[in-house]
């Protein structure tokens, strides 16, 4: 056996034995109110901001994964990555539809938020960051750093996916079924493909120590972008005029914490989200243990948007 063959055999590959299933979905936004959780404008806006954050990042995931696809030597992992790409592209399209047909249609200015995400993912984290050519000797390191960012983000989205999938409070309050389905469908698919980003990162040489600085960067980045974007769309609503929502004003952070308390359960607590990152820093971290595939697939099989797409195709 050659040394190259030996190294290829030793590389970590796919950690799952099931097939990830990409699905088409179709959402209809005509009847979804701005306060899609009745009488809960803060939580409604806060979750609506996810529609602004995700599309640019998810399309970036797809571009980078397509770039490194030829480097994957584990055939099962290659299938996982291809399915992941198709799921992420569908996620991006679904959230784009919410941006255009729901938020913009209700005269909420989201372009500033979309522009920030586009700069981050099409400029700063591009193959040529800010149009600068990465030296050939550093290209693999640049790709690996970005794959590590995705793996770290995917741990957080899996955690958020679990929260969304199992949350019963929104439904109890009479949440709009279309937005409820969007967040639960997306959360369930995050659980279903929760192993892929971590498996790919390790397969292409990602190390353990990097998880620490990547986690710090991702937590600060995600929480900051989420609060900043939510503040921007909230301050367009006269109901929040007296609070002057801003990333740098304590009110929005305190209100987030309040809405996440046990007696409210409207949002995942920022402290809880940070605590959930601790498991990712452990040497024995295993994304398979981060959720139930059976529960995720059970929801995906009954998702109204997925059923609607199948009916449209038929």
Coordinates of C-alpha atoms in Angstrom, one line a residue:
X1 CA 0.0 0.0 0.0
X2 CA 1.4 3.4 -1.0
X3 CA 1.8 6.1 1.6
X4 CA -0.8 8.2 -0.2
X5 CA -3.3 5.4 -0.1
X6 CA -2.6 4.9 3.6
X7 CA -3.2 8.5 4.4
X8 CA -6.4 8.6 2.4
X9 CA -7.7 5.5 4.3
X10 CA -6.9 7.2 7.6
X11 CA -8.8 10.4 6.9
X12 CA -12.0 10.8 8.8
X13 CA -15.1 10.3 6.6
X14 CA -18.8 10.4 7.0
X15 CA -20.0 9.6 10.5
X16 CA -23.6 8.6 9.5
X17 CA -25.1 5.6 7.7
X18 CA -28.3 7.2 6.5
X19 CA -28.9 9.2 3.3
X20 CA -29.7 12.9 3.7
X21 CA -32.7 13.8 1.6
X22 CA -32.9 17.2 -0.2
X23 CA -36.6 18.4 -0.4
X24 CA -38.3 21.1 -2.4
X25 CA -40.6 23.4 -0.5
X26 CA -43.1 26.1 -1.4
X27 CA -44.2 28.8 1.0
X28 CA -47.1 31.2 0.6
X29 CA -46.7 34.5 2.4
X30 CA -49.8 36.5 1.5
X31 CA -51.5 36.0 4.8
X32 CA -48.6 36.1 7.2
X33 CA -48.7 39.2 9.5
X34 CA -45.7 41.1 10.6
X35 CA -46.4 39.9 14.2
X36 CA -46.5 36.3 13.1
X37 CA -46.5 35.4 16.8
X38 CA -49.7 37.3 17.9
X39 CA -49.1 40.2 20.3
X40 CA -45.3 39.4 20.3
X41 CA -43.7 42.0 18.0
X42 CA -40.2 41.7 19.6
X43 CA -40.0 37.9 19.1
X44 CA -41.6 38.1 15.7
X45 CA -39.1 40.7 14.4
X46 CA -36.2 38.9 16.1
X47 CA -36.9 35.7 14.3
X48 CA -37.8 37.5 11.1
X49 CA -34.3 38.8 11.0
X50 CA -33.1 35.3 10.4
X51 CA -34.5 35.6 6.9
X52 CA -32.1 38.5 6.3
X53 CA -29.1 36.8 7.7
X54 CA -29.2 33.4 6.1
X55 CA -29.5 33.5 2.3
X56 CA -26.1 35.1 1.5
X57 CA -24.3 32.8 4.0
X58 CA -26.0 29.6 2.7
X59 CA -25.2 30.4 -0.9
X60 CA -21.6 30.9 0.3
X61 CA -21.6 27.5 1.9
X62 CA -22.7 26.0 -1.4
X63 CA -20.0 27.8 -3.4
X64 CA -17.2 26.8 -1.0
X65 CA -18.4 23.2 -0.8
X66 CA -18.6 22.9 -4.6
X67 CA -15.0 24.2 -4.7
X68 CA -13.7 21.5 -2.4
X69 CA -15.9 18.7 -3.5
X70 CA -13.1 17.2 -5.8
X71 CA -10.8 16.9 -2.7
X72 CA -13.2 14.5 -0.9
X73 CA -11.9 10.9 -0.9
X74 CA -14.7 9.3 1.1
X75 CA -17.6 8.5 -1.2
X76 CA -20.3 8.5 1.5
X77 CA -19.1 11.9 2.7
X78 CA -19.2 13.2 -0.9
X79 CA -22.8 12.1 -1.1
X80 CA -23.5 13.8 2.2
X81 CA -21.9 17.1 1.0
X82 CA -23.8 17.0 -2.2
X83 CA -27.1 16.6 -0.4
X84 CA -26.0 19.3 2.1
X85 CA -25.4 21.7 -0.8
X86 CA -28.9 21.0 -2.2
X87 CA -30.5 21.5 1.2
X88 CA -28.7 24.8 1.9
X89 CA -29.6 26.2 -1.6
X90 CA -33.3 25.4 -0.8
X91 CA -32.9 27.1 2.6
X92 CA -31.5 30.2 1.0
X93 CA -34.3 30.3 -1.6
X94 CA -37.0 29.8 1.0
X95 CA -35.7 32.7 3.2
X96 CA -35.3 34.9 0.1
X97 CA -39.0 34.3 -0.7
X98 CA -39.8 35.5 2.9
X99 CA -37.7 38.6 2.4
X100 CA -39.3 39.5 -1.0
X101 CA -42.9 38.3 -0.6
X102 CA -43.3 38.9 3.1
X103 CA -41.1 41.5 4.7
X104 CA -40.5 43.8 1.7
X105 CA -44.1 43.4 0.6
X106 CA -45.1 44.8 4.0
X107 CA -42.9 47.9 3.5
X108 CA -40.1 46.8 5.9
X109 CA -36.7 48.1 4.7
X110 CA -34.3 45.2 4.8
X111 CA -31.9 46.2 2.1
X112 CA -29.3 47.6 4.6
X113 CA -29.3 44.2 6.4
X114 CA -29.0 42.2 3.1
X115 CA -26.1 44.5 2.0
X116 CA -24.1 43.8 5.2
X117 CA -24.5 40.0 4.7
X118 CA -23.5 40.3 1.0
X119 CA -20.4 42.2 1.8
X120 CA -19.4 39.6 4.5
X121 CA -20.0 36.5 2.2
X122 CA -19.3 37.8 -1.3
X123 CA -16.3 40.1 -0.3
X124 CA -14.7 39.4 3.0
X125 CA -15.0 35.6 2.9
X126 CA -14.8 35.1 -0.8
X127 CA -12.2 33.0 -2.6
X128 CA -10.5 36.4 -3.3
X129 CA -11.2 38.4 -0.1
X130 CA -11.9 42.0 -1.1
X131 CA -10.6 41.1 -4.6
X132 CA -7.2 40.2 -3.3
X133 CA -5.6 37.0 -4.7
X134 CA -4.7 34.5 -2.0
X135 CA -1.1 33.3 -2.5
X136 CA -1.1 29.7 -3.8
X137 CA 0.8 28.5 -0.7
X138 CA -2.0 29.9 1.5
X139 CA -5.0 28.9 -0.5
X140 CA -5.6 25.6 1.2
X141 CA -5.3 27.3 4.6
X142 CA -7.8 29.9 3.6
X143 CA -10.2 27.2 2.5
X144 CA -9.7 25.3 5.7
X145 CA -10.3 28.4 7.8
X146 CA -13.6 29.0 6.0
X147 CA -14.6 25.4 6.3
X148 CA -14.0 25.7 10.0
X149 CA -16.2 28.7 10.1
X150 CA -19.0 26.7 8.4
X151 CA -18.5 23.8 10.8
X152 CA -18.8 26.1 13.8
X153 CA -21.8 27.9 12.4
X154 CA -23.5 24.6 11.6
X155 CA -23.1 23.5 15.3
X156 CA -25.0 26.7 16.2
X157 CA -27.6 26.2 13.6
X158 CA -28.2 22.7 14.8
X159 CA -28.7 24.0 18.3
X160 CA -31.1 26.6 17.0
X161 CA -32.8 23.9 14.9
X162 CA -33.4 21.8 18.0
X163 CA -34.9 24.8 19.7
X164 CA -37.2 25.5 16.8
X165 CA -38.3 21.9 16.2
X166 CA -39.3 21.3 19.8
X167 CA -40.7 24.7 20.7
X168 CA -44.4 24.5 21.5
X169 CA -44.9 28.1 22.8
X170 CA -45.2 29.7 19.4
X171 CA -48.0 27.3 18.4
X172 CA -49.7 27.7 21.7
X173 CA -49.9 31.5 21.1
X174 CA -51.4 31.0 17.7
X175 CA -48.4 31.6 15.5
X176 CA -48.8 32.0 11.8
X177 CA -48.6 28.5 10.3
X178 CA -46.4 29.5 7.3
X179 CA -43.6 31.1 9.3
X180 CA -43.9 28.4 11.9
X181 CA -43.4 25.8 9.2
X182 CA -40.4 27.7 7.8
X183 CA -38.5 27.8 11.0
X184 CA -39.4 24.2 12.0
X185 CA -38.7 22.8 8.5
X186 CA -35.3 24.6 8.4
X187 CA -34.5 23.5 11.9
X188 CA -35.3 19.9 11.2
X189 CA -33.0 19.8 8.1
X190 CA -30.2 21.4 10.2
X191 CA -30.6 18.4 12.5
X192 CA -30.7 16.0 9.7
X193 CA -27.4 17.2 8.1
X194 CA -25.7 18.2 11.4
X195 CA -22.7 15.9 10.9
X196 CA -21.7 17.1 7.4
X197 CA -19.8 20.3 8.0
X198 CA -17.8 18.8 10.9
X199 CA -17.1 15.6 9.0
X200 CA -15.9 17.6 6.0
X201 CA -13.8 20.0 8.1
X202 CA -11.9 17.1 9.7
X203 CA -11.7 15.1 6.4
X204 CA -9.8 18.0 4.8
X205 CA -7.5 18.5 7.8
X206 CA -9.3 20.7 10.2
X207 CA -7.8 20.6 13.7
X208 CA -9.0 20.7 17.3
X209 CA -7.4 23.9 18.6
X210 CA -8.9 26.0 15.8
X211 CA -12.3 25.3 17.2
X212 CA -11.6 27.7 20.1
X213 CA -10.8 30.8 18.2
X214 CA -13.4 30.0 15.5
X215 CA -16.1 29.6 18.2
X216 CA -15.3 33.0 19.7
X217 CA -15.4 34.6 16.3
X218 CA -18.6 32.9 15.3
X219 CA -20.5 33.6 18.5
X220 CA -19.6 37.3 18.5
X221 CA -20.4 37.5 14.8
X222 CA -23.7 35.7 14.8
X223 CA -25.1 37.3 17.9
X224 CA -23.9 40.7 16.8
X225 CA -25.4 40.5 13.3
X226 CA -28.6 39.0 14.7
X227 CA -29.2 41.8 17.2
X228 CA -28.0 44.6 14.8
X229 CA -30.3 43.4 12.0
X230 CA -33.3 42.9 14.3
X231 CA -32.7 46.4 15.8
X232 CA -32.8 47.9 12.3
X233 CA -36.1 46.4 11.4
X234 CA -37.6 47.0 14.8
X235 CA -36.9 50.7 14.8
X236 CA -39.0 51.1 11.7
X237 CA -42.0 50.2 13.9
X238 CA -43.5 53.1 15.9
X239 CA -44.2 50.6 18.8
X240 CA -40.4 50.6 19.5
X241 CA -39.7 54.3 19.0
X242 CA -39.2 55.0 22.7
X243 CA -36.6 52.2 23.0
X244 CA -34.5 53.3 20.1
X245 CA -33.3 49.7 19.3
X246 CA -29.6 49.4 18.6
X247 CA -26.8 46.8 18.9
X248 CA -25.1 49.1 21.4
X249 CA -28.1 49.9 23.6
X250 CA -28.6 47.5 26.5
X251 CA -32.4 47.5 26.1
X252 CA -32.5 45.0 23.2
X253 CA -30.1 42.6 24.9
X254 CA -32.1 42.7 28.1
X255 CA -35.4 42.3 26.3
X256 CA -34.0 39.3 24.4
X257 CA -33.0 37.7 27.7
X258 CA -36.5 38.5 29.1
X259 CA -38.3 36.9 26.1
X260 CA -36.2 33.8 26.5
X261 CA -36.9 33.2 30.2
X262 CA -38.8 30.1 31.3
X263 CA -42.1 32.0 31.8
X264 CA -41.9 33.3 28.2
X265 CA -40.0 30.7 26.1
X266 CA -40.3 32.9 23.0
X267 CA -36.7 32.9 22.0
X268 CA -33.5 30.9 22.7
X269 CA -31.5 32.7 25.5
X270 CA -28.2 34.3 24.4
X271 CA -26.6 32.7 27.5
X272 CA -28.0 29.3 26.6
X273 CA -26.7 29.6 23.0
X274 CA -23.2 30.5 24.3
X275 CA -23.3 27.6 26.8
X276 CA -24.3 25.2 24.0
X277 CA -21.0 26.0 22.2
X278 CA -19.0 24.5 25.1
X279 CA -19.8 20.9 23.8
X280 CA -18.3 21.8 20.5
X281 CA -15.0 22.7 22.2
X282 CA -14.6 19.2 23.8
X283 CA -12.2 16.7 22.2
X284 CA -14.9 14.1 22.2
X285 CA -17.5 16.3 20.4
X286 CA -19.8 14.2 18.2
X287 CA -22.4 16.1 16.2
X288 CA -24.5 12.9 15.9
X289 CA -25.5 13.3 19.6
X290 CA -26.8 16.9 19.0
X291 CA -30.2 15.9 17.9
X292 CA -32.7 13.2 16.8
X293 CA -32.7 12.3 13.1
X294 CA -35.9 10.4 13.6
X295 CA -37.7 13.5 15.1
X296 CA -36.3 15.7 12.4
X297 CA -37.4 13.4 9.5
X298 CA -40.8 12.9 11.2
X299 CA -41.4 16.7 11.0
X300 CA -40.0 16.9 7.4
X301 CA -42.5 14.2 6.3
X302 CA -45.4 16.3 7.5
X303 CA -44.2 19.8 6.7
X304 CA -47.0 21.7 4.9
X305 CA -44.5 23.5 2.6
X306 CA -42.8 20.2 1.6
X307 CA -46.2 18.6 0.9
X308 CA -47.3 21.7 -1.1
X309 CA -44.1 21.4 -3.3
X310 CA -44.8 17.7 -3.9
X311 CA -48.4 18.5 -4.9
X312 CA -47.2 21.2 -7.3
X313 CA -44.8 18.8 -8.9
X314 CA -47.4 16.2 -9.3

